Coordinates of C-alpha atoms in Angstrom, one line a residue:
X1 CA 104.3 67.1 167.0
X2 CA 103.1 65.1 164.2
X3 CA 105.6 66.7 161.7
X4 CA 108.3 65.2 163.5
X5 CA 107.4 61.7 162.9
X6 CA 108.4 61.7 158.9
X7 CA 111.7 62.8 160.1
X8 CA 111.9 60.2 163.1
X9 CA 110.8 57.3 160.4
X10 CA 113.9 58.5 158.0
X11 CA 115.9 58.5 160.9
X12 CA 114.8 54.8 161.6
X13 CA 115.5 53.9 158.0
X14 CA 117.6 50.7 157.1
X15 CA 121.1 52.0 157.2
X16 CA 120.6 54.8 159.6
X17 CA 122.3 54.5 163.1
X18 CA 119.8 55.8 165.8
X19 CA 119.0 54.6 169.4
X20 CA 115.2 54.3 169.7
X21 CA 114.3 55.5 173.1
X22 CA 110.9 54.5 174.7
X23 CA 109.1 58.0 174.1
X24 CA 110.0 57.8 170.4
X25 CA 108.8 54.1 170.2
X26 CA 105.5 55.3 171.9
X27 CA 104.8 58.3 169.8
X28 CA 105.4 56.2 166.7
X29 CA 102.8 53.6 168.1
X30 CA 100.2 56.1 168.8
X31 CA 100.6 57.7 165.3
X32 CA 100.8 54.7 163.1
X33 CA 99.3 51.6 164.8
X34 CA 96.5 50.2 162.7
X35 CA 94.4 49.0 165.6
X36 CA 94.3 52.3 167.4
X37 CA 93.3 54.0 163.9
X38 CA 90.3 51.6 164.1
X39 CA 89.3 52.8 167.7
X40 CA 89.6 56.6 166.0
X41 CA 87.3 55.8 163.2
X42 CA 85.0 53.9 165.3
X43 CA 84.6 57.1 167.5
X44 CA 84.2 59.2 164.1
X45 CA 81.7 56.7 162.9
X46 CA 79.7 57.0 166.3
X47 CA 79.9 60.8 166.1
X48 CA 77.8 60.3 163.0
X49 CA 75.4 58.2 164.2
X50 CA 74.8 60.7 167.4
X51 CA 74.3 63.3 164.5
X52 CA 71.6 61.4 162.7
X53 CA 70.0 60.4 166.1
X54 CA 68.7 63.8 166.5
X55 CA 67.1 63.7 163.0
X56 CA 63.6 64.7 162.9
X57 CA 61.2 62.4 160.5
X58 CA 60.7 63.6 157.1
X59 CA 57.4 64.9 155.7
X60 CA 55.6 62.9 153.4
X61 CA 54.3 64.2 150.2
X62 CA 51.1 62.4 148.4
X63 CA 48.9 62.8 145.4
X64 CA 45.4 61.0 145.4
X65 CA 43.4 60.7 142.2
X66 CA 40.0 59.5 142.4
X67 CA 38.0 58.5 139.0
X68 CA 39.8 58.5 135.9
X69 CA 37.5 60.7 134.1
X70 CA 38.5 64.1 133.8
X71 CA 35.2 65.7 133.9
X72 CA 34.3 63.9 137.1
X73 CA 37.9 63.4 138.7
X74 CA 39.0 64.9 142.5
X75 CA 42.5 65.2 143.0
X76 CA 43.9 65.4 146.3
X77 CA 47.7 66.6 147.3
X78 CA 48.5 66.2 150.8
X79 CA 51.5 66.8 153.0
X80 CA 52.3 64.4 156.1
X81 CA 54.1 65.0 158.9
X82 CA 54.8 62.4 161.9
X83 CA 55.1 63.8 165.3
X84 CA 57.3 61.6 167.9
X85 CA 55.6 61.4 171.3
X86 CA 56.8 60.4 174.4
X87 CA 60.7 61.7 174.2
X88 CA 61.5 59.1 171.6
X89 CA 64.0 61.6 169.9
X90 CA 65.6 62.7 173.0
X91 CA 66.2 59.0 174.2
X92 CA 67.5 58.1 170.7
X93 CA 69.9 61.0 171.1
X94 CA 70.8 60.0 174.7
X95 CA 71.7 56.2 173.6
X96 CA 73.8 57.7 170.6
X97 CA 75.4 59.9 173.1
X98 CA 76.5 57.1 175.5
X99 CA 77.8 55.1 172.8
X100 CA 79.8 57.9 171.5
X101 CA 81.2 58.3 175.0
X102 CA 82.0 54.6 175.3
X103 CA 83.9 54.9 171.9
X104 CA 85.7 57.7 173.5
X105 CA 86.7 55.9 176.7
X106 CA 87.5 52.9 174.6
X107 CA 90.1 54.9 172.3
X108 CA 91.8 56.2 175.6
X109 CA 92.0 52.6 176.9
X110 CA 93.4 51.2 173.7
X111 CA 95.9 54.3 173.8
X112 CA 96.6 53.0 177.2
X113 CA 97.0 49.6 176.3
X114 CA 99.2 50.5 173.5
X115 CA 101.3 52.6 175.4
X116 CA 102.0 49.3 178.0
X117 CA 102.4 47.1 175.2
X118 CA 105.1 49.3 173.7
X119 CA 106.8 49.6 177.0
X120 CA 106.7 45.9 177.4
X121 CA 108.2 45.2 174.0
X122 CA 110.7 48.0 174.4
X123 CA 112.1 46.6 177.7
X124 CA 112.0 43.1 176.4
X125 CA 114.1 44.2 173.4
X126 CA 116.4 46.2 175.9
X127 CA 116.8 42.8 177.9
X128 CA 117.7 41.0 174.9
X129 CA 119.9 43.1 173.8
X130 CA 121.8 43.0 177.1
X131 CA 121.4 39.3 176.9
X132 CA 123.2 39.4 173.6
X133 CA 125.8 41.5 174.8
X134 CA 126.4 39.0 177.8
X135 CA 126.2 36.1 175.5
X136 CA 129.0 37.9 173.4
X137 CA 131.1 38.2 176.5
X138 CA 130.6 34.6 177.5
X139 CA 132.1 33.7 173.9
X140 CA 135.1 35.8 174.6
X141 CA 135.8 34.4 177.9
X142 CA 135.2 31.0 176.7
X143 CA 137.7 31.8 173.7
X144 CA 140.3 33.1 176.4
X145 CA 140.0 29.7 178.5
X146 CA 140.0 27.7 175.4
X147 CA 143.2 29.5 174.4
X148 CA 144.6 28.9 177.8
X149 CA 143.9 25.4 177.6
X150 CA 145.6 25.2 174.1
X151 CA 148.6 26.8 175.5
X152 CA 148.8 24.5 178.7
X153 CA 148.6 21.6 176.3
X154 CA 151.3 22.5 174.4
X155 CA 153.3 22.8 177.7
X156 CA 152.6 19.3 178.4
X157 CA 150.9 20.5 181.7
X158 CA 147.1 19.3 180.9
X159 CA 146.0 16.4 179.1
X160 CA 144.2 16.7 175.4
X161 CA 140.8 16.0 177.2
X162 CA 140.8 19.2 179.1
X163 CA 141.7 21.5 176.0
X164 CA 138.9 19.3 174.0
X165 CA 136.6 20.3 176.7
X166 CA 137.2 23.8 176.6
X167 CA 136.8 23.7 172.9
X168 CA 133.0 22.2 173.2
X169 CA 132.6 25.3 175.8
X170 CA 133.4 27.7 173.5
X171 CA 131.1 26.1 170.9
X172 CA 128.4 26.0 173.2
X173 CA 129.0 29.7 174.0
X174 CA 128.8 30.6 170.6
X175 CA 125.4 28.7 170.0
X176 CA 124.2 30.5 173.0
X177 CA 125.4 33.8 171.4
X178 CA 123.4 32.9 168.2
X179 CA 120.3 32.1 170.1
X180 CA 120.5 35.5 172.0
X181 CA 121.1 37.4 168.2
X182 CA 118.1 35.6 167.2
X183 CA 115.8 36.4 170.3
X184 CA 117.0 40.1 169.9
X185 CA 115.7 40.1 166.2
X186 CA 112.4 38.5 167.2
X187 CA 112.0 41.4 170.0
X188 CA 113.0 44.0 167.6
X189 CA 110.1 42.6 165.1
X190 CA 107.5 42.6 167.7
X191 CA 108.2 46.1 168.9
X192 CA 108.3 47.6 165.2
X193 CA 105.1 45.7 164.1
X194 CA 103.4 48.1 166.9
X195 CA 103.6 50.8 164.3
X196 CA 103.4 48.4 161.1
X197 CA 107.1 48.2 160.2
X198 CA 109.5 45.7 159.8
X199 CA 112.6 44.8 162.4
X200 CA 115.0 47.1 160.2
X201 CA 112.9 50.1 161.7
X202 CA 114.3 49.6 165.3
X203 CA 118.4 49.6 165.1
X204 CA 118.6 49.1 168.7
X205 CA 116.8 50.3 172.1
X206 CA 118.3 53.0 174.0
X207 CA 118.5 52.7 177.9
X208 CA 119.6 50.9 180.9
X209 CA 118.8 47.4 181.0
X210 CA 119.2 46.9 184.6
X211 CA 116.8 49.8 185.7
X212 CA 114.1 48.6 187.5
X213 CA 110.5 50.0 187.4
X214 CA 109.1 51.9 190.7
X215 CA 106.6 50.0 192.7
X216 CA 103.3 52.4 193.4
X217 CA 102.1 51.8 196.8
X218 CA 98.8 50.4 197.5
X219 CA 97.1 53.6 198.3
X220 CA 97.9 55.0 195.0
X221 CA 97.0 51.8 193.3
X222 CA 93.3 51.8 195.0
X223 CA 92.9 55.4 194.2
X224 CA 94.0 54.9 190.4
X225 CA 91.2 52.0 190.0
X226 CA 88.3 54.4 190.3
X227 CA 89.4 55.8 187.1
X228 CA 90.5 52.4 185.3
X229 CA 89.2 52.2 181.5
X230 CA 87.4 48.6 182.5
X231 CA 85.5 50.3 185.3
X232 CA 84.4 53.5 183.2
X233 CA 83.2 51.5 180.1
X234 CA 81.0 49.1 182.5
X235 CA 79.8 52.3 184.0
X236 CA 79.0 54.0 180.9
X237 CA 77.4 50.9 180.0
X238 CA 74.7 51.3 182.6
X239 CA 74.1 54.7 181.4
X240 CA 73.6 53.7 177.8
X241 CA 71.1 50.9 178.9
X242 CA 69.1 53.4 181.0
X243 CA 68.9 55.3 177.8
X244 CA 67.9 52.5 176.1
X245 CA 65.3 51.6 178.7
X246 CA 64.0 55.2 178.4
X247 CA 63.5 54.7 174.4
X248 CA 61.7 51.5 175.1
X249 CA 59.3 53.3 177.2
X250 CA 58.7 56.2 174.8
X251 CA 57.6 53.6 172.2
X252 CA 54.8 52.7 174.1
X253 CA 53.4 56.1 173.4
X254 CA 52.1 56.1 169.7
X255 CA 53.1 58.6 167.4
X256 CA 50.9 60.8 165.6
X257 CA 50.6 61.7 162.3
X258 CA 49.3 65.1 160.8
X259 CA 48.3 65.8 157.4
X260 CA 47.5 69.0 155.4
X261 CA 46.0 69.1 152.2
X262 CA 43.8 70.3 149.2
X263 CA 41.3 68.4 147.4
X264 CA 40.3 69.9 143.6
X265 CA 36.7 68.2 142.7
X266 CA 36.7 69.0 139.0
X267 CA 32.9 68.1 138.8
X268 CA 31.9 70.6 141.4
X269 CA 34.9 73.2 140.2
X270 CA 35.9 73.8 143.9
X271 CA 38.8 73.2 146.1
X272 CA 38.6 71.7 149.6
X273 CA 41.0 71.9 152.7
X274 CA 41.9 68.5 153.8
X275 CA 43.1 68.1 157.4
X276 CA 43.7 64.7 159.1
X277 CA 45.1 63.2 162.2
X278 CA 46.5 59.5 162.4
X279 CA 46.9 58.1 165.8
X280 CA 47.7 54.2 166.3
X281 CA 45.8 52.3 168.8
X282 CA 48.1 50.4 171.2
X283 CA 45.8 47.5 171.8
X284 CA 47.7 44.4 170.7
X285 CA 51.5 45.8 170.8
X286 CA 52.3 47.9 174.0
X287 CA 56.3 46.9 173.7
X288 CA 55.8 45.2 176.8
X289 CA 58.7 42.6 175.9
X290 CA 60.9 45.2 174.6
X291 CA 60.6 47.3 178.1
X292 CA 61.2 44.1 179.8
X293 CA 64.3 43.1 177.8
X294 CA 65.7 46.5 178.4
X295 CA 65.1 46.2 182.1
X296 CA 66.9 43.3 182.5
X297 CA 69.9 44.4 180.3
X298 CA 70.1 47.3 182.6
X299 CA 70.3 45.0 185.5
X300 CA 72.8 43.1 183.6
X301 CA 74.9 46.1 183.1
X302 CA 75.1 47.0 186.9
X303 CA 76.2 43.1 187.6
X304 CA 78.7 43.6 184.9
X305 CA 80.3 46.6 186.8
X306 CA 80.3 44.3 189.7
X307 CA 82.3 41.8 188.1
X308 CA 84.5 44.3 186.4
X309 CA 85.6 45.9 189.7
X310 CA 86.3 42.4 191.3
X311 CA 88.5 41.4 188.4
X312 CA 90.3 44.7 188.2
X313 CA 91.1 44.2 192.0
X314 CA 92.4 40.9 191.4
X315 CA 94.6 41.6 188.4
X316 CA 95.8 44.9 189.9
X317 CA 97.0 42.9 193.1
X318 CA 98.6 40.0 190.8
X319 CA 100.6 42.6 188.7
X320 CA 101.8 44.4 191.4
X321 CA 102.7 41.2 193.3
X322 CA 104.7 40.1 190.3
X323 CA 106.3 43.5 189.9
X324 CA 107.2 43.5 193.7
X325 CA 108.5 40.0 193.6
X326 CA 110.6 40.5 190.4
X327 CA 111.9 43.7 191.8
X328 CA 113.3 42.0 195.0
X329 CA 114.8 39.2 193.2
X330 CA 116.7 41.3 190.6
X331 CA 117.9 43.5 193.6
X332 CA 118.9 40.2 195.5
X333 CA 120.9 39.0 192.6
X334 CA 122.5 42.4 191.9
X335 CA 124.0 42.6 195.2
X336 CA 126.4 40.1 196.8
X337 CA 125.4 37.1 194.6
X338 CA 126.5 38.8 191.2
X339 CA 129.7 40.4 193.1
X340 CA 130.8 37.0 194.5
X341 CA 130.2 34.9 191.3
X342 CA 132.4 37.4 189.6
X343 CA 135.2 37.3 192.0
X344 CA 134.9 33.4 191.9
X345 CA 135.2 33.5 188.3
X346 CA 138.2 35.7 188.0
X347 CA 139.9 33.9 190.7
X348 CA 139.4 30.4 188.9
X349 CA 140.4 31.8 185.9
X350 CA 144.0 33.6 187.0
X351 CA 144.2 30.3 189.0
X352 CA 144.0 28.1 186.2
X353 CA 146.2 30.0 184.1
X354 CA 148.7 29.6 187.0
X355 CA 148.2 25.8 186.9
X356 CA 146.3 25.9 190.5
X357 CA 142.9 25.0 189.4
X358 CA 141.4 22.5 187.2
X359 CA 139.3 23.5 183.8
X360 CA 136.3 22.3 185.3
X361 CA 136.4 25.0 188.2
X362 CA 136.8 27.5 185.5
X363 CA 133.8 26.1 183.5
X364 CA 131.8 25.9 186.7
X365 CA 132.6 29.5 188.0
X366 CA 131.6 30.8 184.4
X367 CA 128.4 29.1 184.0
X368 CA 127.6 30.3 187.5
X369 CA 128.2 33.9 187.0
X370 CA 126.5 33.8 183.5
X371 CA 123.6 32.2 184.8
X372 CA 123.1 34.9 187.6
X373 CA 123.6 37.6 185.3
X374 CA 121.0 36.0 182.8
X375 CA 118.6 35.5 185.8
X376 CA 119.2 39.0 187.2
X377 CA 118.2 40.5 183.6
X378 CA 115.5 38.0 183.2
X379 CA 113.9 39.5 186.5
X380 CA 114.3 42.8 185.6
X381 CA 112.4 42.0 182.1
X382 CA 109.7 40.3 184.2
X383 CA 109.1 43.5 186.5
X384 CA 108.9 46.0 183.4
X385 CA 106.4 43.5 181.9
X386 CA 104.6 43.7 185.7
X387 CA 104.7 47.4 185.4
X388 CA 103.2 47.5 181.7
X389 CA 100.5 45.3 182.8
X390 CA 99.6 47.8 185.8
X391 CA 99.6 50.5 183.2
X392 CA 97.3 48.6 180.8
X393 CA 94.9 48.0 183.7
X394 CA 94.8 51.2 185.0
X395 CA 95.0 53.2 181.8
X396 CA 97.6 55.5 183.0
X397 CA 101.6 55.7 183.4
X398 CA 102.2 54.5 187.0
X399 CA 106.0 55.1 186.8
X400 CA 105.1 58.9 186.1
X401 CA 106.3 61.1 189.3
X402 CA 104.1 64.1 188.5

């Protein structure tokens, strides 16, 4: 799969005509996004930390010389080994494992967030390109109306003021086209930036700007919330805090240091075995504060799960409502409203060419038509943004039918 990306980037190079699909855009972002690369490296770093957490203390080799005179000197060579008691190593490994698991879930959440961001940017570009085509059509119609007004002015059927109004309307349409072209360029740049490329990497988006995303039912949304990345991260934090609490309890048990060695007494001419055992006495410091802090942090993590659950429910409900409202408004405008506006515009334009209507009637009909068309495209774009927000919150593709 990865071997296809250089060819895809070559196809998207400047001067190459290629219609970018949503799947291609998401694949490029998942491969080349710098923030996602940081999340991957974080996971790899914590895998190293987990490996290190399982390491046992190194032994210590010591040499002790008593007296500086060779005849009466005694030399002691000893090997000391600290023995961790109370489950410190197991607790340390559990903390590292939970941190690594959190990083893995955070990586999945970042991938879902990136896919949702690409989808939102892609449909924003798709809508901007549709708005640009709409503005170009408005320029064409305005030019036709201006030409018709000029012909009627030459025939003496309209005053010069009406022809001037037609030219002004054409100039306004061209200004709106320039604005739409700028918006398309900005949308293209925002999409390409998600895989660290310039706007030239996206010639244009392939898709239907009028296609609306589906609205998942309430039961599906409720079931998906249980596996949402925000909740999984909060729940994993409880497990990590519990492991930290176990580590603080283990610290209350003192470690033992075992020493083995040999002592050479030059004056006596003999070697003696040395055996030692060191045990700290937990009289002044019993780690009461560390344990208390760990317990309160654990309680704090539980409250965070509750807060994350409530926030997720509110955010999902708000995004679903925005999706529902945008879909409804887009469908309403795409029905009889646009058809009636288109018919009114065509009738006004033909009537003006036949001298039955004034130019203001044509201008009003044209403005009403394109305003409705722009609103319909805007509602579609809003619906796609809401669907992308649901995908981000739930960490999944809510439009997937499988």
